[in-house]
PDB file of C-alpha atoms in Angstrom:
ATOM      1  CA  MET A   1      -7.880  -8.657   2.083  1.00 57.00           C
ATOM      2  CA  THR A   2      -6.524  -7.802   5.512  1.00 64.00           C
ATOM      3  CA  THR A   3      -8.176  -4.424   5.878  1.00 70.00           C
ATOM      4  CA  ASN A   4     -11.623  -2.930   6.159  1.00 81.00           C
ATOM      5  CA  LEU A   5     -12.139  -1.941   2.537  1.00 86.00           C
ATOM      6  CA  ILE A   6     -14.350   1.040   3.359  1.00 89.00           C
ATOM      7  CA  ASP A   7     -11.415   2.631   5.222  1.00 90.00           C
ATOM      8  CA  ILE A   8      -9.354   2.658   2.021  1.00 92.00           C
ATOM      9  CA  GLN A   9     -11.274   5.714   0.825  1.00 93.00           C
ATOM     10  CA  HIS A  10      -9.469   7.774   3.499  1.00 92.00           C
ATOM     11  CA  ALA A  11      -5.944   6.697   2.482  1.00 91.00           C
ATOM     12  CA  ASP A  12      -3.392   8.997   0.873  1.00 92.00           C
ATOM     13  CA  VAL A  13      -1.445   6.144  -0.735  1.00 92.00           C
ATOM     14  CA  ILE A  14      -2.740   2.667  -1.532  1.00 94.00           C
ATOM     15  CA  MET A  15      -0.501  -0.231  -2.435  1.00 93.00           C
ATOM     16  CA  ALA A  16      -2.247  -3.113  -4.155  1.00 92.00           C
ATOM     17  CA  THR A  17      -0.446  -6.405  -4.641  1.00 92.00           C
ATOM     18  CA  SER A  18      -3.225  -8.237  -6.437  1.00 92.00           C
ATOM     19  CA  ASN A  19      -5.544  -7.577  -9.340  1.00 96.00           C
ATOM     20  CA  MET A  20      -8.040  -5.904  -7.030  1.00 94.00           C
ATOM     21  CA  ALA A  21     -10.012  -4.290  -9.872  1.00 96.00           C
ATOM     22  CA  GLU A  22     -11.018  -7.716 -11.199  1.00 96.00           C
ATOM     23  CA  ASN A  23     -10.773  -9.925  -8.100  1.00 95.00           C
ATOM     24  CA  HIS A  24     -12.505  -7.530  -5.672  1.00 92.00           C
ATOM     25  CA  PRO A  25     -14.517  -5.160  -7.906  1.00 94.00           C
ATOM     26  CA  VAL A  26     -16.962  -4.137  -5.166  1.00 93.00           C
ATOM     27  CA  GLY A  27     -14.109  -3.248  -2.814  1.00 92.00           C
ATOM     28  CA  PHE A  28     -12.194  -1.483  -5.590  1.00 95.00           C
ATOM     29  CA  GLN A  29     -14.830   1.270  -5.549  1.00 95.00           C
ATOM     30  CA  TRP A  30     -13.208   2.535  -2.332  1.00 95.00           C
ATOM     31  CA  VAL A  31      -9.832   2.725  -4.045  1.00 96.00           C
ATOM     32  CA  MET A  32     -11.415   4.821  -6.788  1.00 97.00           C
ATOM     33  CA  LYS A  33     -13.064   7.086  -4.176  1.00 97.00           C
ATOM     34  CA  ALA A  34      -9.642   7.655  -2.619  1.00 97.00           C
ATOM     35  CA  LYS A  35      -8.174   8.448  -6.048  1.00 98.00           C
ATOM     36  CA  GLU A  36     -10.957  11.013  -6.584  1.00 97.00           C
ATOM     37  CA  ARG A  37      -9.702  12.727  -3.394  1.00 97.00           C
ATOM     38  CA  GLY A  38      -6.139  12.740  -4.742  1.00 98.00           C
ATOM     39  CA  ALA A  39      -4.767   9.488  -3.318  1.00 97.00           C
ATOM     40  CA  LYS A  40      -2.061   7.649  -5.232  1.00 98.00           C
ATOM     41  CA  LEU A  41      -2.440   3.992  -6.198  1.00 98.00           C
ATOM     42  CA  ILE A  42       0.693   1.873  -6.525  1.00 96.00           C
ATOM     43  CA  HIS A  43       0.207  -1.561  -8.068  1.00 97.00           C
ATOM     44  CA  VAL A  44       2.941  -4.115  -7.364  1.00 95.00           C
ATOM     45  CA  ASP A  45       2.423  -7.121  -9.630  1.00 95.00           C
ATOM     46  CA  PRO A  46       4.500  -8.772 -12.370  1.00 95.00           C
ATOM     47  CA  ARG A  47       1.438  -8.711 -14.629  1.00 95.00           C
ATOM     48  CA  TYR A  48      -0.187  -5.643 -16.187  1.00 97.00           C
ATOM     49  CA  THR A  49      -3.876  -5.845 -15.300  1.00 98.00           C
ATOM     50  CA  ARG A  50      -6.942  -3.617 -14.939  1.00 98.00           C
ATOM     51  CA  THR A  51      -5.592  -2.576 -11.541  1.00 98.00           C
ATOM     52  CA  SER A  52      -2.321  -1.540 -13.209  1.00 98.00           C
ATOM     53  CA  ALA A  53      -4.286   0.525 -15.729  1.00 98.00           C
ATOM     54  CA  ALA A  54      -5.982   2.447 -12.883  1.00 98.00           C
ATOM     55  CA  ALA A  55      -2.737   2.854 -10.917  1.00 98.00           C
ATOM     56  CA  ASP A  56      -0.572   5.946 -10.779  1.00 98.00           C
ATOM     57  CA  LEU A  57       2.459   3.669 -10.675  1.00 97.00           C
ATOM     58  CA  HIS A  58       2.791   0.044 -11.775  1.00 98.00           C
ATOM     59  CA  VAL A  59       5.805  -1.775 -10.305  1.00 96.00           C
ATOM     60  CA  PRO A  60       6.301  -5.006 -12.299  1.00 96.00           C
ATOM     61  CA  LEU A  61       8.563  -6.855  -9.880  1.00 94.00           C
ATOM     62  CA  ARG A  62       9.837 -10.304 -10.676  1.00 93.00           C
ATOM     63  CA  SER A  63       8.065 -13.006  -8.709  1.00 87.00           C
ATOM     64  CA  GLY A  64       9.710 -13.577  -5.340  1.00 88.00           C
ATOM     65  CA  THR A  65      11.323 -10.141  -5.057  1.00 93.00           C
ATOM     66  CA  ASN A  66       8.441  -8.365  -3.337  1.00 89.00           C
ATOM     67  CA  ILE A  67       9.793  -8.887   0.210  1.00 89.00           C
ATOM     68  CA  ALA A  68      13.034  -7.074  -0.653  1.00 93.00           C
ATOM     69  CA  PHE A  69      11.023  -4.307  -2.339  1.00 94.00           C
ATOM     70  CA  PHE A  70       8.735  -3.802   0.672  1.00 90.00           C
ATOM     71  CA  GLY A  71      11.680  -3.923   3.078  1.00 90.00           C
ATOM     72  CA  GLY A  72      13.427  -1.205   1.094  1.00 93.00           C
ATOM     73  CA  LEU A  73      10.252   0.846   0.917  1.00 91.00           C
ATOM     74  CA  MET A  74       9.752   0.666   4.688  1.00 87.00           C
ATOM     75  CA  HIS A  75      13.403   1.536   5.302  1.00 89.00           C
ATOM     76  CA  TYR A  76      13.115   4.587   3.040  1.00 93.00           C
ATOM     77  CA  ALA A  77       9.865   5.755   4.689  1.00 90.00           C
ATOM     78  CA  ILE A  78      11.365   5.442   8.178  1.00 87.00           C
ATOM     79  CA  GLN A  79      14.658   7.153   7.248  1.00 91.00           C
ATOM     80  CA  LYS A  80      12.855  10.046   5.522  1.00 95.00           C
ATOM     81  CA  ASN A  81      10.113  10.270   8.190  1.00 91.00           C
ATOM     82  CA  LEU A  82       7.395   9.657   5.577  1.00 90.00           C
ATOM     83  CA  TYR A  83       4.905   7.825   7.780  1.00 87.00           C
ATOM     84  CA  PHE A  84       2.367   8.590  10.516  1.00 86.00           C
ATOM     85  CA  LYS A  85       4.495   7.924  13.597  1.00 86.00           C
ATOM     86  CA  ASP A  86       1.641   8.203  16.138  1.00 88.00           C
ATOM     87  CA  TYR A  87      -0.335   5.536  14.292  1.00 84.00           C
ATOM     88  CA  VAL A  88       2.661   3.232  13.864  1.00 84.00           C
ATOM     89  CA  VAL A  89       3.678   3.509  17.531  1.00 84.00           C
ATOM     90  CA  HIS A  90       0.190   3.072  18.983  1.00 84.00           C
ATOM     91  CA  TYR A  91      -1.451   0.600  16.591  1.00 84.00           C
ATOM     92  CA  THR A  92       1.322  -1.650  15.259  1.00 84.00           C
ATOM     93  CA  ASN A  93       4.160  -3.727  16.677  1.00 83.00           C
ATOM     94  CA  ALA A  94       6.822  -1.758  14.759  1.00 79.00           C
ATOM     95  CA  SER A  95       8.309  -0.199  17.892  1.00 72.00           C
ATOM     96  CA  PHE A  96       8.790  -3.684  19.356  1.00 74.00           C
ATOM     97  CA  LEU A  97      10.298  -5.024  16.141  1.00 71.00           C
ATOM     98  CA  LEU A  98      12.576  -2.084  15.321  1.00 68.00           C
ATOM     99  CA  ASP A  99      13.785  -0.608  18.588  1.00 67.00           C
ATOM    100  CA  PRO A 100      12.178  -0.018  21.991  1.00 61.00           C
ATOM    101  CA  ALA A 101      13.227   3.655  21.765  1.00 65.00           C
ATOM    102  CA  PHE A 102      11.342   4.058  18.462  1.00 58.00           C
TER     103      PHE A 102
END
């Protein structure tokens, strides 16, 4: 995992790309806490697993197509202004990667 799992409980949308419910059951409690608050869980995995069963949306992509999916998702979020711009500008390298005027 590349995140502090405890912080997941504060998320509005969580995208899991592994079988977190079985592979990280202790950390998955924070996903369930977020869902109790109304967060949405999207599970991107070709297989239907326990994580898929808990998800609001299961996206069964073919293996190897996830990069195109995530690229399209990011493009849509940016075009529709569906992201936290202050966070992205101050805490990621997106402004450097996309456009200095971002």
